PDB file of C-alpha atoms in Angstrom:
ATOM      1  CA  MET A  31      89.139  74.552 120.089  1.00 46.00           C
ATOM      2  CA  THR A  32      92.826  73.725 119.321  1.00 47.00           C
ATOM      3  CA  GLY A  33      96.465  72.697 120.456  1.00 52.00           C
ATOM      4  CA  PRO A  34      99.942  74.140 119.724  1.00 51.00           C
ATOM      5  CA  ALA A  35     100.217  72.884 116.437  1.00 53.00           C
ATOM      6  CA  GLU A  36      97.182  73.782 114.707  1.00 66.00           C
ATOM      7  CA  GLU A  37      97.661  77.717 115.661  1.00 84.00           C
ATOM      8  CA  PRO A  38      99.950  78.135 112.609  1.00 89.00           C
ATOM      9  CA  PHE A  39      97.114  75.924 110.198  1.00 90.00           C
ATOM     10  CA  ILE A  40      94.442  78.593 111.355  1.00 91.00           C
ATOM     11  CA  ALA A  41      96.510  81.467 111.259  1.00 92.00           C
ATOM     12  CA  ALA A  42      97.528  79.913 107.497  1.00 92.00           C
ATOM     13  CA  VAL A  43      93.642  79.620 106.617  1.00 92.00           C
ATOM     14  CA  LYS A  44      92.073  83.132 108.477  1.00 92.00           C
ATOM     15  CA  PRO A  45      92.457  85.752 105.702  1.00 90.00           C
ATOM     16  CA  LEU A  46      90.948  83.398 102.600  1.00 88.00           C
ATOM     17  CA  VAL A  47      88.295  82.976 105.762  1.00 88.00           C
ATOM     18  CA  ASP A  48      87.922  87.331 106.131  1.00 84.00           C
ATOM     19  CA  ALA A  49      88.538  87.618 102.118  1.00 77.00           C
ATOM     20  CA  MET A  50      85.097  85.273 101.338  1.00 77.00           C
ATOM     21  CA  GLY A  51      83.202  87.173 104.967  1.00 78.00           C
ATOM     22  CA  GLY A  52      83.271  83.648 106.165  1.00 86.00           C
ATOM     23  CA  GLU A  53      83.162  83.013 110.292  1.00 91.00           C
ATOM     24  CA  MET A  54      85.469  80.540 111.863  1.00 94.00           C
ATOM     25  CA  LEU A  55      84.078  78.308 115.166  1.00 94.00           C
ATOM     26  CA  PRO A  56      84.984  75.418 116.673  1.00 94.00           C
ATOM     27  CA  PRO A  57      84.355  72.100 114.926  1.00 93.00           C
ATOM     28  CA  ASP A  58      81.598  70.656 117.135  1.00 94.00           C
ATOM     29  CA  GLU A  59      79.593  74.031 116.215  1.00 94.00           C
ATOM     30  CA  ALA A  60      79.368  73.451 112.748  1.00 92.00           C
ATOM     31  CA  GLY A  61      76.070  73.070 111.418  1.00 90.00           C
ATOM     32  CA  LEU A  62      75.050  71.055 107.854  1.00 89.00           C
ATOM     33  CA  GLU A  63      76.464  74.344 105.765  1.00 88.00           C
ATOM     34  CA  ASP A  64      79.920  74.986 107.241  1.00 91.00           C
ATOM     35  CA  VAL A  65      82.937  73.673 105.821  1.00 92.00           C
ATOM     36  CA  VAL A  66      85.137  71.619 108.752  1.00 94.00           C
ATOM     37  CA  LEU A  67      88.652  72.159 108.288  1.00 94.00           C
ATOM     38  CA  SER A  68      90.891  68.926 109.111  1.00 92.00           C
ATOM     39  CA  TRP A  69      95.297  69.213 110.017  1.00 89.00           C
ATOM     40  CA  GLU A  70      96.706  66.230 110.863  1.00 88.00           C
ATOM     41  CA  GLY A  71      94.258  64.291 110.919  1.00 90.00           C
ATOM     42  CA  ALA A  72      91.629  66.408 113.239  1.00 91.00           C
ATOM     43  CA  ASP A  73      89.714  68.594 113.174  1.00 93.00           C
ATOM     44  CA  VAL A  74      91.048  71.834 113.565  1.00 93.00           C
ATOM     45  CA  VAL A  75      88.578  74.873 112.350  1.00 94.00           C
ATOM     46  CA  ALA A  76      84.731  75.018 111.103  1.00 94.00           C
ATOM     47  CA  VAL A  77      83.970  77.421 108.633  1.00 94.00           C
ATOM     48  CA  ARG A  78      80.667  79.462 108.444  1.00 91.00           C
ATOM     49  CA  LEU A  79      80.441  80.761 104.681  1.00 83.00           C
ATOM     50  CA  PRO A  80      78.935  84.035 104.099  1.00 75.00           C
ATOM     51  CA  GLN A  81      75.306  83.719 102.241  1.00 73.00           C
ATOM     52  CA  LEU A  82      75.830  85.064  98.516  1.00 66.00           C
ATOM     53  CA  ALA A  83      74.069  88.517  99.182  1.00 63.00           C
ATOM     54  CA  ASP A  84      76.360  89.404 102.045  1.00 72.00           C
ATOM     55  CA  SER A  85      79.470  88.145 100.223  1.00 78.00           C
ATOM     56  CA  LEU A  86      78.763  90.236  97.474  1.00 85.00           C
ATOM     57  CA  ASP A  87      78.570  93.168 100.280  1.00 85.00           C
ATOM     58  CA  HIS A  88      81.398  92.253 101.302  1.00 82.00           C
ATOM     59  CA  ILE A  89      83.487  92.267  98.414  1.00 87.00           C
ATOM     60  CA  LEU A  90      82.074  96.106  97.529  1.00 91.00           C
ATOM     61  CA  ALA A  91      83.462  96.703 100.673  1.00 89.00           C
ATOM     62  CA  ALA A  92      86.944  95.460 100.183  1.00 87.00           C
ATOM     63  CA  MET A  93      86.692  97.061  96.339  1.00 91.00           C
ATOM     64  CA  GLU A  94      86.075 100.684  98.241  1.00 93.00           C
ATOM     65  CA  ARG A  95      88.864 100.311 100.971  1.00 91.00           C
ATOM     66  CA  ARG A  96      91.357  99.473  98.389  1.00 90.00           C
ATOM     67  CA  GLN A  97      90.204 101.964  96.381  1.00 92.00           C
ATOM     68  CA  GLY A  98      90.865 104.380  99.373  1.00 94.00           C
ATOM     69  CA  ARG A  99      87.347 105.964  98.409  1.00 95.00           C
ATOM     70  CA  PRO A 100      83.781 105.008  98.239  1.00 96.00           C
ATOM     71  CA  LEU A 101      83.648 103.630  94.726  1.00 96.00           C
ATOM     72  CA  ALA A 102      80.634 106.137  93.700  1.00 96.00           C
ATOM     73  CA  ASP A 103      83.805 108.685  93.018  1.00 97.00           C
ATOM     74  CA  LEU A 104      85.868 106.390  90.624  1.00 96.00           C
ATOM     75  CA  ASP A 105      85.556 107.786  87.463  1.00 96.00           C
ATOM     76  CA  ARG A 106      83.991 105.641  84.606  1.00 95.00           C
ATOM     77  CA  ARG A 107      87.260 103.563  83.551  1.00 95.00           C
ATOM     78  CA  THR A 108      87.780 102.560  86.861  1.00 95.00           C
ATOM     79  CA  LYS A 109      84.251 101.834  86.867  1.00 96.00           C
ATOM     80  CA  GLN A 110      84.407  99.625  84.195  1.00 95.00           C
ATOM     81  CA  GLU A 111      87.407  97.706  85.701  1.00 93.00           C
ATOM     82  CA  VAL A 112      85.223  96.888  88.416  1.00 94.00           C
ATOM     83  CA  VAL A 113      82.411  95.956  86.919  1.00 95.00           C
ATOM     84  CA  ARG A 114      85.072  93.361  85.282  1.00 93.00           C
ATOM     85  CA  ALA A 115      86.183  92.201  88.292  1.00 91.00           C
ATOM     86  CA  LEU A 116      83.124  91.076  90.111  1.00 91.00           C
ATOM     87  CA  GLU A 117      81.703  89.830  86.885  1.00 91.00           C
ATOM     88  CA  ALA A 118      84.765  87.585  86.893  1.00 88.00           C
ATOM     89  CA  ARG A 119      83.882  86.934  90.779  1.00 83.00           C
ATOM     90  CA  GLY A 120      80.520  85.497  90.049  1.00 84.00           C
ATOM     91  CA  ALA A 121      78.800  89.495  91.908  1.00 86.00           C
ATOM     92  CA  PHE A 122      76.715  89.391  89.017  1.00 89.00           C
ATOM     93  CA  ALA A 123      74.557  85.970  89.634  1.00 83.00           C
ATOM     94  CA  VAL A 124      73.646  86.351  92.957  1.00 81.00           C
ATOM     95  CA  ARG A 125      70.179  87.990  92.895  1.00 83.00           C
ATOM     96  CA  HIS A 126      69.790  91.541  93.110  1.00 90.00           C
ATOM     97  CA  GLY A 127      73.747  91.768  92.256  1.00 91.00           C
ATOM     98  CA  VAL A 128      73.098  94.601  89.529  1.00 95.00           C
ATOM     99  CA  GLU A 129      71.501  96.200  91.876  1.00 94.00           C
ATOM    100  CA  THR A 130      73.473  96.079  94.338  1.00 93.00           C
ATOM    101  CA  VAL A 131      76.657  97.266  91.874  1.00 96.00           C
ATOM    102  CA  ALA A 132      74.890 100.336  90.155  1.00 97.00           C
ATOM    103  CA  SER A 133      74.263 101.098  94.004  1.00 96.00           C
ATOM    104  CA  ALA A 134      77.352 101.014  95.112  1.00 96.00           C
ATOM    105  CA  LEU A 135      79.110 102.738  91.703  1.00 97.00           C
ATOM    106  CA  GLY A 136      76.483 105.844  91.725  1.00 97.00           C
ATOM    107  CA  VAL A 137      74.798 104.743  88.447  1.00 97.00           C
ATOM    108  CA  SER A 138      71.798 103.380  87.104  1.00 96.00           C
ATOM    109  CA  ARG A 139      71.537  99.200  86.090  1.00 95.00           C
ATOM    110  CA  PHE A 140      71.771 100.090  82.361  1.00 96.00           C
ATOM    111  CA  THR A 141      75.460 101.563  83.026  1.00 96.00           C
ATOM    112  CA  VAL A 142      75.903  98.907  84.822  1.00 96.00           C
ATOM    113  CA  TYR A 143      74.677  96.499  81.634  1.00 94.00           C
ATOM    114  CA  ASN A 144      76.354  98.912  79.036  1.00 95.00           C
ATOM    115  CA  TYR A 145      80.120  98.066  81.128  1.00 93.00           C
ATOM    116  CA  LEU A 146      79.271  94.225  80.954  1.00 91.00           C
ATOM    117  CA  ASN A 147      78.070  94.340  77.293  1.00 88.00           C
ATOM    118  CA  ARG A 148      80.425  96.458  76.249  1.00 79.00           C
ATOM    119  CA  GLU A 149      83.272  93.685  77.472  1.00 63.00           C
ATOM    120  CA  LYS A 150      81.820  91.540  75.569  1.00 64.00           C
ATOM    121  CA  GLY A 151      82.080  93.392  72.681  1.00 59.00           C
ATOM    122  CA  THR A 152      78.893  93.527  71.708  1.00 48.00           C
TER     123      THR A 152
END
């Protein structure tokens, strides 16, 4: 798939692909929806991006790892911060995003909407 010059490029983009919940594959296996990355004029790696709903699950899991405990175990203030961070990342544009986040936080949809409205000052 790669020559020695491309290895640093792949190593450099891998953390980003992992953070997005994407998958790296050989460029000749890329589908129409995949993104092919080139290095010095040659196609080096293809990136298969996750579906938005899968990406939200991936983001929630990463936030849980960062917190070191289940999101449902966080205090109210920290849950509000999580909701703000998720809103900034577009989590609530995903179908069933509010429900998914509410479930992960162990709160109701109504509570998530309250957190969102509180942030907007309404």
